[in-house]
PDB file of C-alpha atoms in Angstrom:
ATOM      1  CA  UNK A  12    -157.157  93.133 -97.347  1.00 41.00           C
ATOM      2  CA  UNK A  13    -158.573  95.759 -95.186  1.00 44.00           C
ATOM      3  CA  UNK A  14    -158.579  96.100 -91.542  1.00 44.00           C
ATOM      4  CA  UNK A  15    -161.770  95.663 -90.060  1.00 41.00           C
ATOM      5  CA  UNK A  16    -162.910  97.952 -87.223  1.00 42.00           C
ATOM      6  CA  UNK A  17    -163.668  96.012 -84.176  1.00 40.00           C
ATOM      7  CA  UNK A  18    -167.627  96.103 -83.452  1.00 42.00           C
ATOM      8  CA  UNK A  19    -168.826  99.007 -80.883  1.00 39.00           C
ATOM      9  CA  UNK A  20    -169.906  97.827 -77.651  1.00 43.00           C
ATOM     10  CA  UNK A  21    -173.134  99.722 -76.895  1.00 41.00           C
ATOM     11  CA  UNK A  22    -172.349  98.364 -73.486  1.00 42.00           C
ATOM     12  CA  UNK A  23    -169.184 100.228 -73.055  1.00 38.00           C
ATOM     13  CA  UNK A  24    -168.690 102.475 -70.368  1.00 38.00           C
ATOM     14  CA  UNK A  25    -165.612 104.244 -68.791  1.00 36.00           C
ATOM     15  CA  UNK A  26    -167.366 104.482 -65.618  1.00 42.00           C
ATOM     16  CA  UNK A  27    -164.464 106.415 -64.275  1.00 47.00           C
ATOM     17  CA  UNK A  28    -161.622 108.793 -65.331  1.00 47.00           C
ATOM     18  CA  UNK A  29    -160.221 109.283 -62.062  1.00 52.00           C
ATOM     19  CA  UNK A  30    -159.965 107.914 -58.555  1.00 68.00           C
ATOM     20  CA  UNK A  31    -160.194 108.584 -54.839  1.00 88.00           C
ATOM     21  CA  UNK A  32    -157.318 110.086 -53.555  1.00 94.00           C
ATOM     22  CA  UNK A  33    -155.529 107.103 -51.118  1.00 96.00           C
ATOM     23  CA  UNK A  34    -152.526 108.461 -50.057  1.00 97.00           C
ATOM     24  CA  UNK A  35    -149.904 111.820 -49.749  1.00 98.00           C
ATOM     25  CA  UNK A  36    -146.307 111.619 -50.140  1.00 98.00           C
ATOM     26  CA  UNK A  37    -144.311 114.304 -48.758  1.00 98.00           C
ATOM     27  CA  UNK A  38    -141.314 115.567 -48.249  1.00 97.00           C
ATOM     28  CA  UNK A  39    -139.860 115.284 -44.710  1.00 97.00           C
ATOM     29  CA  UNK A  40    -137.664 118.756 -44.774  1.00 96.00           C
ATOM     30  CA  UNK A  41    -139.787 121.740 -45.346  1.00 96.00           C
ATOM     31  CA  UNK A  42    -143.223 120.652 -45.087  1.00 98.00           C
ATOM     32  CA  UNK A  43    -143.250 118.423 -41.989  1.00 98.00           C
ATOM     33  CA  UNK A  44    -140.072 119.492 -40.182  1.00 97.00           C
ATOM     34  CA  UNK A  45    -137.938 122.152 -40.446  1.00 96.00           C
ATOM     35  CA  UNK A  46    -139.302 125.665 -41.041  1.00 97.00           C
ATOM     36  CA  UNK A  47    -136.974 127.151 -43.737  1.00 96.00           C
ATOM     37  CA  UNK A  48    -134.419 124.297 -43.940  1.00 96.00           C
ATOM     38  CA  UNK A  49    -132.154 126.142 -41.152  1.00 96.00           C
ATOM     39  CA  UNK A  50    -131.202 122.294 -40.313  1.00 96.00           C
ATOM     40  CA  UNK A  51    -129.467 122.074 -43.932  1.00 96.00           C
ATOM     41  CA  UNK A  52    -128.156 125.753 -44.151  1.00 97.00           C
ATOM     42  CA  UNK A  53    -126.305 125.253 -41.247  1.00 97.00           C
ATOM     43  CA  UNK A  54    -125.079 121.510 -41.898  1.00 97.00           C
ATOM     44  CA  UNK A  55    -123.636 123.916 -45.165  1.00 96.00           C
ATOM     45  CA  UNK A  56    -121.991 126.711 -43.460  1.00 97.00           C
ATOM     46  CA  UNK A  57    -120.253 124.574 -41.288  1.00 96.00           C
ATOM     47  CA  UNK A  58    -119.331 122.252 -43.322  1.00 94.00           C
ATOM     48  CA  UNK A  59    -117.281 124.934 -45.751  1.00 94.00           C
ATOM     49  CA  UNK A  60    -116.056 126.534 -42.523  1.00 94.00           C
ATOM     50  CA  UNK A  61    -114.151 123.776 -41.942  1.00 90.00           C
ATOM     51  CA  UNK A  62    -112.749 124.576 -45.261  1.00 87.00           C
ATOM     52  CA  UNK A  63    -112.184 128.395 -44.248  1.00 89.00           C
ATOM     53  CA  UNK A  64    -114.506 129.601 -46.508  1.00 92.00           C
ATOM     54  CA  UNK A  65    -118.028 131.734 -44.923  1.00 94.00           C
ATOM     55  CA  UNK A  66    -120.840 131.101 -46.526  1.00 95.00           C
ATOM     56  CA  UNK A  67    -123.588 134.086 -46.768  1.00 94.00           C
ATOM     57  CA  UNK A  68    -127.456 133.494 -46.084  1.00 94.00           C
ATOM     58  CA  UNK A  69    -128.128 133.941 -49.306  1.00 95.00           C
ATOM     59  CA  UNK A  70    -125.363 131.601 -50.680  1.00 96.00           C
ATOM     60  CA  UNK A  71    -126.856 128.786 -48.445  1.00 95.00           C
ATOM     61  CA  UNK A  72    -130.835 129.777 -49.316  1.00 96.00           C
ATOM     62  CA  UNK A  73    -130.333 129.967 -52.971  1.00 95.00           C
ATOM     63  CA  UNK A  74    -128.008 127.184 -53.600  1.00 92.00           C
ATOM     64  CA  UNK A  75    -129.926 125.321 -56.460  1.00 87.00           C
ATOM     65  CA  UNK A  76    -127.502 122.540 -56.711  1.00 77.00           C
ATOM     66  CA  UNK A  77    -126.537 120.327 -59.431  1.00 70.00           C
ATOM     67  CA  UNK A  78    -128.007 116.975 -58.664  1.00 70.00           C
ATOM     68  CA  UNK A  79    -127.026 113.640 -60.281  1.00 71.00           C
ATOM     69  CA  UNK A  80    -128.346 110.885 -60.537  1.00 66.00           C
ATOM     70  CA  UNK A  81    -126.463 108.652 -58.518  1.00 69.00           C
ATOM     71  CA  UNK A  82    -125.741 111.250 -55.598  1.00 76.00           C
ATOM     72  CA  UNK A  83    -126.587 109.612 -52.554  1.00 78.00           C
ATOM     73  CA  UNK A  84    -128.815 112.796 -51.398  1.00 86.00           C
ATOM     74  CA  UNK A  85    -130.103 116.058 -53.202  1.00 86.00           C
ATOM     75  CA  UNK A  86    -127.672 117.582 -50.558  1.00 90.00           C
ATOM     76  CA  UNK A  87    -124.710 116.468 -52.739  1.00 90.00           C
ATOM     77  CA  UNK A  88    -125.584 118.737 -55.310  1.00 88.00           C
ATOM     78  CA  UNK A  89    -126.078 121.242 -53.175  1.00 92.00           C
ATOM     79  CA  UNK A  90    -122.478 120.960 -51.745  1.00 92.00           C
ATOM     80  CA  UNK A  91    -121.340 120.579 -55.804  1.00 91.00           C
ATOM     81  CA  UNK A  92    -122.640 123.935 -56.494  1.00 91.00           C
ATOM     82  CA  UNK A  93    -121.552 125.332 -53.643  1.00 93.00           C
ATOM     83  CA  UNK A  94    -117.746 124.191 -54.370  1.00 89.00           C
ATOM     84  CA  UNK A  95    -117.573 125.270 -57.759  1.00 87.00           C
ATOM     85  CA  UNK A  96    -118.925 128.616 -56.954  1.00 89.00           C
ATOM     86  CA  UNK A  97    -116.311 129.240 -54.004  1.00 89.00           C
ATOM     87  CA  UNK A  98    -112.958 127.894 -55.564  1.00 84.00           C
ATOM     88  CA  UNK A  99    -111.398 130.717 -55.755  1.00 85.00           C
ATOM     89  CA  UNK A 100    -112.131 131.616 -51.681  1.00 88.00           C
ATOM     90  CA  UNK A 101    -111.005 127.969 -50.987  1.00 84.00           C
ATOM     91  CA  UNK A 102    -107.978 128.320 -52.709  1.00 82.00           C
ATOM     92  CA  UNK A 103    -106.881 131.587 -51.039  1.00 82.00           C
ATOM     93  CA  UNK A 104    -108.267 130.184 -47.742  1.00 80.00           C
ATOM     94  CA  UNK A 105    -105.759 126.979 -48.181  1.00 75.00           C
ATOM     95  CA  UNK A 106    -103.164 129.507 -48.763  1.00 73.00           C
ATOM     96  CA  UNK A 107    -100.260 127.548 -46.311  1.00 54.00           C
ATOM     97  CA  UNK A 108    -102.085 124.506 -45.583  1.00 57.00           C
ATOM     98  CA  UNK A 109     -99.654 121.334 -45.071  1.00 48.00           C
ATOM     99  CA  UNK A 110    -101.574 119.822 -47.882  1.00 52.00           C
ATOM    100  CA  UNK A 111    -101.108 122.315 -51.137  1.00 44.00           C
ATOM    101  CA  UNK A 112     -98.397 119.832 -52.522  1.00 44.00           C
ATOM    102  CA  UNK A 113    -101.266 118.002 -53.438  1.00 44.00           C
ATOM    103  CA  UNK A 114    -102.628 118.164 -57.063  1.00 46.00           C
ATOM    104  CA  UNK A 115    -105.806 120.774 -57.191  1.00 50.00           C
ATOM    105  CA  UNK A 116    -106.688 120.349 -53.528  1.00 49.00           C
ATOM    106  CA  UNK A 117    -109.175 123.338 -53.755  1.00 49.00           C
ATOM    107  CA  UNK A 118    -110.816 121.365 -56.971  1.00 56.00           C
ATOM    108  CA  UNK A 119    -114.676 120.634 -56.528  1.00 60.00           C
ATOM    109  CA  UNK A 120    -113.855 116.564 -57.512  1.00 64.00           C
ATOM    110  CA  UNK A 121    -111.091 116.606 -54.285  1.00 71.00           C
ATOM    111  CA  UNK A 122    -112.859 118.755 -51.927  1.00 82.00           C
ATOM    112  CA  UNK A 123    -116.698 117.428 -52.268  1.00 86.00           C
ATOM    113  CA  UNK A 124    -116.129 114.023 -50.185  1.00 88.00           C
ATOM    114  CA  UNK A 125    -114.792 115.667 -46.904  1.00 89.00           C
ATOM    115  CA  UNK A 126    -117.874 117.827 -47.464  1.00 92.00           C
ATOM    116  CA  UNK A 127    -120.099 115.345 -47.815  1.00 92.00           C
ATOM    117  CA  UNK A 128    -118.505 113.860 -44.277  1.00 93.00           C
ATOM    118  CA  UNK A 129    -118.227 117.104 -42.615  1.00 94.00           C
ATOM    119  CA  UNK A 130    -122.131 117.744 -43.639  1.00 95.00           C
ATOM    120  CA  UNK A 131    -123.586 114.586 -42.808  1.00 94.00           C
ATOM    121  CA  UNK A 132    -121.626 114.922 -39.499  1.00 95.00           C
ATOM    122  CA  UNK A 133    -123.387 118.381 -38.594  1.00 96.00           C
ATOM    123  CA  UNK A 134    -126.374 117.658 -40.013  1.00 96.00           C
ATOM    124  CA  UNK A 135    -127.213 114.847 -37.609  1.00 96.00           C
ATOM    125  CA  UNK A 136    -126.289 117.533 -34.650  1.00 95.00           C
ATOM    126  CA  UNK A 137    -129.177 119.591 -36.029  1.00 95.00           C
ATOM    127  CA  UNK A 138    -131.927 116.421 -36.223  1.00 96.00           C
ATOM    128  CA  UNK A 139    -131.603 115.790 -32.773  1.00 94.00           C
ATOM    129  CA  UNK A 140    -133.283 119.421 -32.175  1.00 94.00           C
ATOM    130  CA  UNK A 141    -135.578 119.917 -34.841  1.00 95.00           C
ATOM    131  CA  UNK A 142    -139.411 120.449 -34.738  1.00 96.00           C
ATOM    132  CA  UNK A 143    -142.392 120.052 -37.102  1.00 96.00           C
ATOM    133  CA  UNK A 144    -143.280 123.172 -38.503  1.00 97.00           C
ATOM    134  CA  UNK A 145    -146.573 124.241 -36.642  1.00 96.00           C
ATOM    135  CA  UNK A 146    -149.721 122.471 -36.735  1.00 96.00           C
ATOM    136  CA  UNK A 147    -147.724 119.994 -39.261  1.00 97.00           C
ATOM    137  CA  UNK A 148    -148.045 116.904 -37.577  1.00 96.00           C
ATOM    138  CA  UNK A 149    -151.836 117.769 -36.576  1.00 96.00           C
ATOM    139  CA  UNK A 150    -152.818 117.820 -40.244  1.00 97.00           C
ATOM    140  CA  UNK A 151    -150.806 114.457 -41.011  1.00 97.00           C
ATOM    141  CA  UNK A 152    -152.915 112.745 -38.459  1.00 96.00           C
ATOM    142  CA  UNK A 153    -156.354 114.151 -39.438  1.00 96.00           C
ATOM    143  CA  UNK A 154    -155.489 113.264 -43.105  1.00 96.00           C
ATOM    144  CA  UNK A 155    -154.709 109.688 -41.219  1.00 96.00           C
ATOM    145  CA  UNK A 156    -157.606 109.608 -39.633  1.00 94.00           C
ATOM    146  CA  UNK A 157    -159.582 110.351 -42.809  1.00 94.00           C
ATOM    147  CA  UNK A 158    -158.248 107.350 -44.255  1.00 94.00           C
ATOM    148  CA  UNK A 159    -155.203 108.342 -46.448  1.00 96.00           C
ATOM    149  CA  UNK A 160    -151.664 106.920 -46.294  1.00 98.00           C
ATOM    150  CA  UNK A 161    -149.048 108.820 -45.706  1.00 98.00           C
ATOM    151  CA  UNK A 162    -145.208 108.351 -46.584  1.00 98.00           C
ATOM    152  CA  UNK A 163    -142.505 110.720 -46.170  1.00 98.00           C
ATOM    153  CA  UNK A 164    -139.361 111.184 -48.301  1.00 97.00           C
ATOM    154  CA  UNK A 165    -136.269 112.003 -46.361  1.00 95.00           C
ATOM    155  CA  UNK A 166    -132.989 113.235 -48.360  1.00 94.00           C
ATOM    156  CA  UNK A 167    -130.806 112.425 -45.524  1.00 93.00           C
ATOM    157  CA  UNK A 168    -128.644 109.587 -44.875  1.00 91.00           C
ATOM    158  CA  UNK A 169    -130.535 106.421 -42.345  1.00 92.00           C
ATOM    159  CA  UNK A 170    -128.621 107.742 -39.146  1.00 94.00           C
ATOM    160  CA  UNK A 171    -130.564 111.434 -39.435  1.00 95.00           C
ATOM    161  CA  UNK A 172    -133.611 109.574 -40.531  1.00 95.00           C
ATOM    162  CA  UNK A 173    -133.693 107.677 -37.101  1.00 96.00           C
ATOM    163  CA  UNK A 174    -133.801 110.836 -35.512  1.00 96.00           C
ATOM    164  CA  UNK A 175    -135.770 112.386 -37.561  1.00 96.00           C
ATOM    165  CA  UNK A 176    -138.627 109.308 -36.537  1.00 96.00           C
ATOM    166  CA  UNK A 177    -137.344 109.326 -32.693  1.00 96.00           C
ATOM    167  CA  UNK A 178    -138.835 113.371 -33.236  1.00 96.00           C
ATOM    168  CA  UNK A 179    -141.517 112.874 -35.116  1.00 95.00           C
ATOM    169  CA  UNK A 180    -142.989 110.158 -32.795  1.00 94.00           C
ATOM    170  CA  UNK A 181    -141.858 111.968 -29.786  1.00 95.00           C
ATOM    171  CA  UNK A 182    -143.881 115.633 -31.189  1.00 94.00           C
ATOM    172  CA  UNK A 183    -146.926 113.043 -32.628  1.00 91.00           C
ATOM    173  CA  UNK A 184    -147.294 111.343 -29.304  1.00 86.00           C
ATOM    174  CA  UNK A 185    -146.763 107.686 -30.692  1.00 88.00           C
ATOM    175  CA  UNK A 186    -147.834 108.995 -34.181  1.00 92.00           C
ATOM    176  CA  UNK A 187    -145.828 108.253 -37.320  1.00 94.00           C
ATOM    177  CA  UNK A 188    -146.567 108.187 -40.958  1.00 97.00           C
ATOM    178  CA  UNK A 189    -147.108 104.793 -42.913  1.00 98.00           C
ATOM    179  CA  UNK A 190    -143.853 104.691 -44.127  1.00 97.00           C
ATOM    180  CA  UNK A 191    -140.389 106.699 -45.187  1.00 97.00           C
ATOM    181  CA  UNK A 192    -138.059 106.662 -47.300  1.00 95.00           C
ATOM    182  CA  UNK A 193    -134.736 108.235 -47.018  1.00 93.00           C
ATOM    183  CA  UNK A 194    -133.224 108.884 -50.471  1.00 91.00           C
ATOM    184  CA  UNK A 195    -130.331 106.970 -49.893  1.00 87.00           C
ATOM    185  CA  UNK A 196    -132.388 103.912 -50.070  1.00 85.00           C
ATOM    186  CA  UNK A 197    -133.122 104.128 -54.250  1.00 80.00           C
ATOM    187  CA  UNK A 198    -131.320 105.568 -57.717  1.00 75.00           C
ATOM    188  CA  UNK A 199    -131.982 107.694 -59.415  1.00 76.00           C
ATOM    189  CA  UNK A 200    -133.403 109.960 -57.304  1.00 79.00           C
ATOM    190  CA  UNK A 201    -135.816 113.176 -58.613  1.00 82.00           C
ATOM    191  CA  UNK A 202    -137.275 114.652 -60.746  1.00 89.00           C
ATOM    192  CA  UNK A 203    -136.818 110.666 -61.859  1.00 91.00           C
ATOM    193  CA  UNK A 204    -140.246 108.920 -60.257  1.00 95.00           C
ATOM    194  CA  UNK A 205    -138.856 105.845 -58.787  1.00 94.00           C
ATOM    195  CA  UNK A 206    -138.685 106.799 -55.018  1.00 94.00           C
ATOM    196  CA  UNK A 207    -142.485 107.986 -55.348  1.00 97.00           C
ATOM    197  CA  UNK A 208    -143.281 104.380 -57.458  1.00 97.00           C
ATOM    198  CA  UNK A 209    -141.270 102.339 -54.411  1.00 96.00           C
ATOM    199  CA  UNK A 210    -143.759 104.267 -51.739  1.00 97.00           C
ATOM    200  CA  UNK A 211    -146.620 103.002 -53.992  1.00 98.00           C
ATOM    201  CA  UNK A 212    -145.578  99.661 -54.144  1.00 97.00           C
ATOM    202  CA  UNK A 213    -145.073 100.222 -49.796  1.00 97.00           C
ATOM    203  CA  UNK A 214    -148.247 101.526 -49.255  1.00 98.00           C
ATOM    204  CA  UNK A 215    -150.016  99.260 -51.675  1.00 97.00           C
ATOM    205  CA  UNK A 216    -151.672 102.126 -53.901  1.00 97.00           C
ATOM    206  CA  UNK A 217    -152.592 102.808 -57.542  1.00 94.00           C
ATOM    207  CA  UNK A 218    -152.920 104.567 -59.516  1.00 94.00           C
ATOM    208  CA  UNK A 219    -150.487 107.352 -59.814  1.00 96.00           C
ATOM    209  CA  UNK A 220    -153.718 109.717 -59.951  1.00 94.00           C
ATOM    210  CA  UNK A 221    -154.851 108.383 -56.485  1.00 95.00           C
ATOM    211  CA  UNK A 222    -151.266 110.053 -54.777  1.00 97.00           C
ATOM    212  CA  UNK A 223    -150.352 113.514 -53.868  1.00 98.00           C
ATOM    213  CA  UNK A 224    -146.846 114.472 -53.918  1.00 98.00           C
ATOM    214  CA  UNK A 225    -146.495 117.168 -52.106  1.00 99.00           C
ATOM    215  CA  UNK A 226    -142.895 119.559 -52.264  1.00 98.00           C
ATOM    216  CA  UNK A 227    -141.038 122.517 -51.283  1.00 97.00           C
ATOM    217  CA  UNK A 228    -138.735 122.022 -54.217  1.00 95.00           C
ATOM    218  CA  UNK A 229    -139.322 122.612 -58.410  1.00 95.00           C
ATOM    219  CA  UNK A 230    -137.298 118.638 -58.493  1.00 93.00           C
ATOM    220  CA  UNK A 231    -140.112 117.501 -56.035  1.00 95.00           C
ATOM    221  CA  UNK A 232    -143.096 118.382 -58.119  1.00 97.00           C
ATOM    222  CA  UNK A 233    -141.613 117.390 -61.023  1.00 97.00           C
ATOM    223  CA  UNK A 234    -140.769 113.898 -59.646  1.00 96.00           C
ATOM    224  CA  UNK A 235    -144.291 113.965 -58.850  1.00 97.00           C
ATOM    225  CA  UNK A 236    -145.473 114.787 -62.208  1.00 98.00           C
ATOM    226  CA  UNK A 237    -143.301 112.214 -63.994  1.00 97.00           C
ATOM    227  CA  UNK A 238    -144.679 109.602 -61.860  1.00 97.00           C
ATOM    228  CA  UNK A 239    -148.292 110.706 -62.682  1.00 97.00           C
ATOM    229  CA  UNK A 240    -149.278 112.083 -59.376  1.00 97.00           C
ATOM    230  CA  UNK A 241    -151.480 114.936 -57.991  1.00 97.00           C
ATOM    231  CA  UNK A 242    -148.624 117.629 -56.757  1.00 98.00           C
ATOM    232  CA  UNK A 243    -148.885 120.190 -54.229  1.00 98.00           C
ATOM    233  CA  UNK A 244    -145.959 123.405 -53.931  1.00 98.00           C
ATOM    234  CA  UNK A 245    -144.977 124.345 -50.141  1.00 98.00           C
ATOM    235  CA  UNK A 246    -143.695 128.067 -50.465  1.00 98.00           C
ATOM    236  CA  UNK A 247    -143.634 129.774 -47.268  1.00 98.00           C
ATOM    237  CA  UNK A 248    -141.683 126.985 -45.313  1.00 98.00           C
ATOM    238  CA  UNK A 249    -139.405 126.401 -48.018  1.00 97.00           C
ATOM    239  CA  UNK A 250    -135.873 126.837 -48.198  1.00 96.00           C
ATOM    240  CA  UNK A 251    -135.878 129.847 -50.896  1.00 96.00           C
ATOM    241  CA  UNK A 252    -137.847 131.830 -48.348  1.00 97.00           C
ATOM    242  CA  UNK A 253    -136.037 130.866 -45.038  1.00 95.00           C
ATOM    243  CA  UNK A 254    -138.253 132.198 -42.576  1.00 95.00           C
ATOM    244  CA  UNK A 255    -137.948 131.835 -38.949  1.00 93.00           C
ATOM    245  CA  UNK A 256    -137.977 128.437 -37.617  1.00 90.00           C
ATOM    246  CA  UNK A 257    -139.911 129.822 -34.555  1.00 90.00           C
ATOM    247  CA  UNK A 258    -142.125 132.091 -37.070  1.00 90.00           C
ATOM    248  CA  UNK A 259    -145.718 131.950 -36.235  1.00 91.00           C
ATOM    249  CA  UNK A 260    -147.650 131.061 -39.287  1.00 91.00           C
ATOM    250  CA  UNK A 261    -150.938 133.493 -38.132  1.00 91.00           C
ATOM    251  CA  UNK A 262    -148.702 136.372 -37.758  1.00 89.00           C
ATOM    252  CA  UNK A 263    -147.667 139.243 -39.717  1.00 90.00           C
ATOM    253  CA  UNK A 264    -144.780 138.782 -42.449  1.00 91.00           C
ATOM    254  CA  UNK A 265    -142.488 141.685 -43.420  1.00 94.00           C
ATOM    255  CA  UNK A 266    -141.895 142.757 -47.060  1.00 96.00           C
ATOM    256  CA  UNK A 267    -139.138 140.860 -47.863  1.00 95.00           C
ATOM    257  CA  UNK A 268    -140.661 136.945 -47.020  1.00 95.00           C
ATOM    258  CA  UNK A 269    -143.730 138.127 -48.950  1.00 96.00           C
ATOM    259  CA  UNK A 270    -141.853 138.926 -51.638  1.00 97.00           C
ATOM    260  CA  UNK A 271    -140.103 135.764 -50.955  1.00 97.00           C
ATOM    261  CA  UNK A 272    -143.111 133.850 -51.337  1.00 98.00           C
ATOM    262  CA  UNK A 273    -144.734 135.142 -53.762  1.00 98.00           C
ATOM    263  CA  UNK A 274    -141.067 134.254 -56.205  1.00 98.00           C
ATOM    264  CA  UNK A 275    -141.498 130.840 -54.462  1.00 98.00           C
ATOM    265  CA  UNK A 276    -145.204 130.443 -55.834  1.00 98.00           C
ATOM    266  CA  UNK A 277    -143.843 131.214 -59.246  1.00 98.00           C
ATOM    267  CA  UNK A 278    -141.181 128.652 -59.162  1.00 97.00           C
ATOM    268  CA  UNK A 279    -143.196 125.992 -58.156  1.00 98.00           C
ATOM    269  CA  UNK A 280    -146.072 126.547 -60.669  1.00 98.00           C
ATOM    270  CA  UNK A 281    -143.334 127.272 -63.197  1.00 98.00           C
ATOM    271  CA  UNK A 282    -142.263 123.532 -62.741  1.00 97.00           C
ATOM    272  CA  UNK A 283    -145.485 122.344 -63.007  1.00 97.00           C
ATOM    273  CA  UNK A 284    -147.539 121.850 -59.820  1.00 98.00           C
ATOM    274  CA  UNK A 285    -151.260 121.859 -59.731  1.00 97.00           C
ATOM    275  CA  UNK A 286    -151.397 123.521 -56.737  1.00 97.00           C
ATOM    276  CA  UNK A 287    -149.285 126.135 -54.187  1.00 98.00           C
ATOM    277  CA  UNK A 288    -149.733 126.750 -50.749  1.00 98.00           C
ATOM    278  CA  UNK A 289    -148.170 128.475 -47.790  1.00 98.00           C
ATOM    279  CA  UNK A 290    -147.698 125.715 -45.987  1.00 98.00           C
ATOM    280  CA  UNK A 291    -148.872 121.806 -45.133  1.00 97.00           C
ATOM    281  CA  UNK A 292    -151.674 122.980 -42.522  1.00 97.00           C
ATOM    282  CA  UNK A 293    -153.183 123.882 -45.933  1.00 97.00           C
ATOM    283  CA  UNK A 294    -153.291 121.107 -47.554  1.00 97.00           C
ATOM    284  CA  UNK A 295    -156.511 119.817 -45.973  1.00 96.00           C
ATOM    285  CA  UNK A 296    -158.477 122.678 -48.126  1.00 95.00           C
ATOM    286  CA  UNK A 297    -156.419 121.442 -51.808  1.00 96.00           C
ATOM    287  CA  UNK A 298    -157.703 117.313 -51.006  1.00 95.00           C
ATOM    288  CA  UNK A 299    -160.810 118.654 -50.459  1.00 92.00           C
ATOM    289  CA  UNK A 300    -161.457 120.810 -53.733  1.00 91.00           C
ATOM    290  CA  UNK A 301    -159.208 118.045 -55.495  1.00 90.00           C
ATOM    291  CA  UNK A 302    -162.295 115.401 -54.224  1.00 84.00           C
ATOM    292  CA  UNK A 303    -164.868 117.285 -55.496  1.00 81.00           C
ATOM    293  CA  UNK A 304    -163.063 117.922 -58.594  1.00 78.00           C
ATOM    294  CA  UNK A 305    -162.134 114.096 -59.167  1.00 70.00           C
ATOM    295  CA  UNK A 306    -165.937 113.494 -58.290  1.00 67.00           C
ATOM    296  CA  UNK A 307    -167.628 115.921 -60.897  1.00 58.00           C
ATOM    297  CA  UNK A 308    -164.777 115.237 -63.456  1.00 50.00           C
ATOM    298  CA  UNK A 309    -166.429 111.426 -64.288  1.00 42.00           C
ATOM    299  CA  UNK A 310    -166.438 110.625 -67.877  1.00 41.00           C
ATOM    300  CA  UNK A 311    -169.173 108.324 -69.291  1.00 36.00           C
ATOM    301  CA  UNK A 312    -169.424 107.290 -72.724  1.00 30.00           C
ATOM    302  CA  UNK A 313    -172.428 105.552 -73.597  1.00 30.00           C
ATOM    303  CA  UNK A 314    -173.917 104.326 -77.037  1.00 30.00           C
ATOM    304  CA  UNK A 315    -176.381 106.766 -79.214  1.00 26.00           C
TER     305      UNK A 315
END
């Protein structure tokens, strides 16, 4: 017997394909604090100094990492990368050290957990000065004030995160975003969605296509697209381009960040995002042409 097809509804409507946007998730490093991720470059330089190895500017810009799932930050596989790719400086640099009795002491699987230590150690040194990148924390409260919620991802362990809020609400004057999260907290981490569905869940919002995920980093926006979000590149206050901390964002650039940026841009639309800007002080402009586009993109279906 044959399937019968379910009587059209001349009443049916899909009133709406889309949403209002409710709420921007962000990463802390690189679009809120921390022009260029100098914090993390130097948390890596010393941290293989202590090894006796010298890490270059471009080593510690470039550094893609090789994350796993289970790391306890994105800064693990960072350090990973960086191990395997130095061995053979380790090894010389160990050349006499009391403990060379020991069984591949240079090896990657021996050497990353005094890393991690040594980082984690120096990277809280460099929290306690940070700063928001300019005008940062004046477009997180306007986007407040409009009515959005914002959360912030940290990949940094709950002691930097502390500072990092002790910062943020000393630069905000008593502001601070709805919530954070510091990677530590969930598994796995990105491009895996579940840290952006626990800030949901936090915050209270749904659906995915209501949230903007916004990232200096290709494992950012695609976190952001496997979760089903709106996402939003940061190139010029990324890590890859490593401009000044101190740089101001109105002035002149030289050669080399534009070219920077403009490899940055690719990256990040390579991986997927919807949209690229400079920085976060532009993402007022993107939620606004995103509004109008959720607003003319309604889809009605009504009965001939």
């Amino acid at each position: 017997m044959l399937a019968r097809e379910a009587p059209f509804d001349p009443g049916f409507r899909c009133r709406k394909a889309t949403v209002d946007l409710r709420a921007v998730i962000l990463d802390l490093e690189g679009v809120w604090f921390d022009h260029g991720l100098h914090g993390t470059q130097n948390a890596l330089r010393e941290s293989f100094l202590s090894r006796g190895v010298e890490l270059s500017e471009d080593e510690t810009r470039l550094v893609e990492g090789d994350p796993h799932p289970m790391d306890a930050t994105g800064k693990v596989g960072l350090l990973r990368d960086l191990c395997q790719k130095t061995e053979d400086r380790m090894r010389e640099a160990a050349q006499g050290a009391t403990d060379l009795a020991l069984p591949n002491v240079t090896a990657p699987a021996w050497v990353v957990p005094s890393l991690i230590q040594t980082f984690d150690s120096e990277y809280v040194k460099t929290v306690r000065t940070s700063k928001p990148i300019q005008n940062a924390t004046e477009t997180l409260k306007s986007l407040k004030e409009a009515g959005l919620k914002i959360a912030v991802i940290a990949d940094c362990n709950e002691e930097a995160l502390e500072g990092f809020k002790l910062r943020a609400e000393y630069f905000g004057e008593g502001f601070l975003p709805d919530a954070f999260l510091s990677t530590r907290e969930t598994s796995p981490k990105a491009p895996q969605p579940w840290l952006v569905f626990h800030l949901m869940h936090r915050l209270g919002v749904y659906p995915a296509t209501s949230v903007v995920r916004v990232s200096s980093t290709a494992s950012g926006i695609e976190e952001g697209l496997n979760a089903g979000c709106w996402t939003v590149g940061v190139a010029r206050t990324s890590r890859l381009v490593s401009e000044r901390a101190d740089a101001d964002i109105d002035g002149s650039i030289s050669k080399q960040l534009s070219d920077r940026i403009k490899t940055v841009y690719e990256q990040l639309y390579r991986a997927g995002a919807h949209f690229v800007i400079d920085g976060i002080w532009q993402l007022p402009k993107v939620l606004n042409e995103l509004a109008v586009y959720q607003r003319y993109s309604v889809l009605q279906l009504r009965a001939l």
